[in-house]
Amino acid sequence: EKDADEEQRRIREINGGIYLARRDFLFAALREVGTDNSQGEVYLTDIVAIANRQGHVVRKFVHPEAIDVLGVNSRVELARAHGELQMRHNRELMLAGVTIYSPGTVLVSPDSTIGTDATLWPGVQVTGRSRVGSGCVLESGCKIHRCHLADGAVVGANAVLHNCRIEDAQHIVPLTYRVG
């Protein structure tokens, strides 16, 4: 962006930075690319200009979801990417029968499983290969890490469970802190 001219700024497409090229061409082109720009960086986009100049066929692929190819160059962009991935995961859980109130505040790691008809209230975190059984209720603000919650368990608000096994229909009171 800092090195873009007005014509380039009017372009409404982004470069996702994904390239398919022959190795011999790629390494030769990389030797040509300089760092004469405001960032002092190697711009891989210069490889496209080199390919065009040398008469190679260059094609673009328009991906239907720009979010899938956006770069992460700052903590703000990292938070956006993480949020998008978490929302997709939460959506899949909801489509599979999990109730999630305020899904933008709920974090479920991809290596954890949540059973059908479970309910996750705002601010819940489930991480570390945890298993939450069917019909469980995780109240607001609870943190579950490396736990196995049998079907129908209820974990009260702001409880923290680490490396625990909770039996069928067991009720953990709010503000509980339990390790192993």
Coordinates of C-alpha atoms in Angstrom, one line a residue, residues 60-135:
K60 CA -5.0 -15.1 -12.0
F61 CA -7.4 -17.0 -9.9
V62 CA -10.2 -15.2 -8.3
H63 CA -11.1 -16.9 -5.0
P64 CA -14.7 -16.5 -4.0
E65 CA -13.9 -15.7 -0.3
A66 CA -11.3 -12.9 0.1
I67 CA -11.0 -13.7 3.8
D68 CA -9.4 -17.0 3.0
V69 CA -6.4 -15.4 1.4
L70 CA -5.9 -12.2 3.4
G71 CA -2.5 -11.7 4.8
V72 CA -1.6 -11.3 8.4
N73 CA 0.8 -8.5 8.9
S74 CA -0.3 -7.1 12.3
R75 CA -1.9 -8.1 15.5
V76 CA -5.1 -6.5 14.3
E77 CA -5.1 -8.7 11.2
L78 CA -4.2 -11.7 13.3
A79 CA -7.2 -11.1 15.5
R80 CA -9.4 -10.8 12.5
A81 CA -8.2 -14.0 11.0
H82 CA -8.5 -15.9 14.3
G83 CA -12.0 -14.5 14.8
E84 CA -13.1 -15.6 11.3
L85 CA -11.7 -19.2 11.8
Q86 CA -13.4 -19.4 15.3
M87 CA -16.7 -18.2 13.9
R88 CA -16.6 -20.8 11.1
H89 CA -15.9 -23.5 13.7
N90 CA -18.7 -22.2 15.9
R91 CA -21.1 -22.2 12.9
E92 CA -20.3 -25.8 12.2
L93 CA -20.9 -26.7 15.8
M94 CA -24.3 -24.9 15.8
L95 CA -25.3 -26.6 12.5
A96 CA -24.4 -29.9 14.2
G97 CA -26.8 -29.2 17.1
V98 CA -24.9 -27.2 19.6
T99 CA -26.5 -24.0 21.0
I100 CA -24.0 -21.2 21.3
Y101 CA -25.2 -17.9 22.8
S102 CA -23.0 -15.0 21.5
P103 CA -20.8 -17.2 19.3
G104 CA -18.4 -14.3 18.8
T105 CA -17.3 -14.6 22.5
V106 CA -17.0 -18.4 22.6
L107 CA -13.7 -20.2 21.9
V108 CA -13.7 -23.9 21.1
S109 CA -10.3 -25.3 19.9
P110 CA -10.5 -27.4 16.8
D111 CA -9.2 -30.5 18.7
S112 CA -12.1 -30.4 21.2
T113 CA -15.5 -31.9 20.6
I114 CA -18.9 -30.8 21.7
G115 CA -21.9 -33.1 21.8
T116 CA -25.3 -32.4 20.3
D117 CA -27.8 -30.4 22.4
A118 CA -25.0 -28.9 24.5
T119 CA -25.4 -25.3 25.4
L120 CA -22.5 -22.8 25.6
W121 CA -23.1 -19.4 27.2
P122 CA -21.1 -16.3 26.4
G123 CA -17.4 -16.2 27.2
V124 CA -16.9 -20.0 27.3
Q125 CA -13.6 -21.5 26.4
V126 CA -13.1 -25.2 25.6
T127 CA -9.5 -26.1 24.7
G128 CA -6.9 -28.9 24.8
R129 CA -8.7 -31.8 23.3
S130 CA -11.6 -31.5 25.7
R131 CA -14.7 -33.6 25.2
V132 CA -18.1 -32.1 26.1
G133 CA -20.9 -34.6 26.1
S134 CA -24.4 -34.3 24.7
G135 CA -26.8 -32.1 26.6

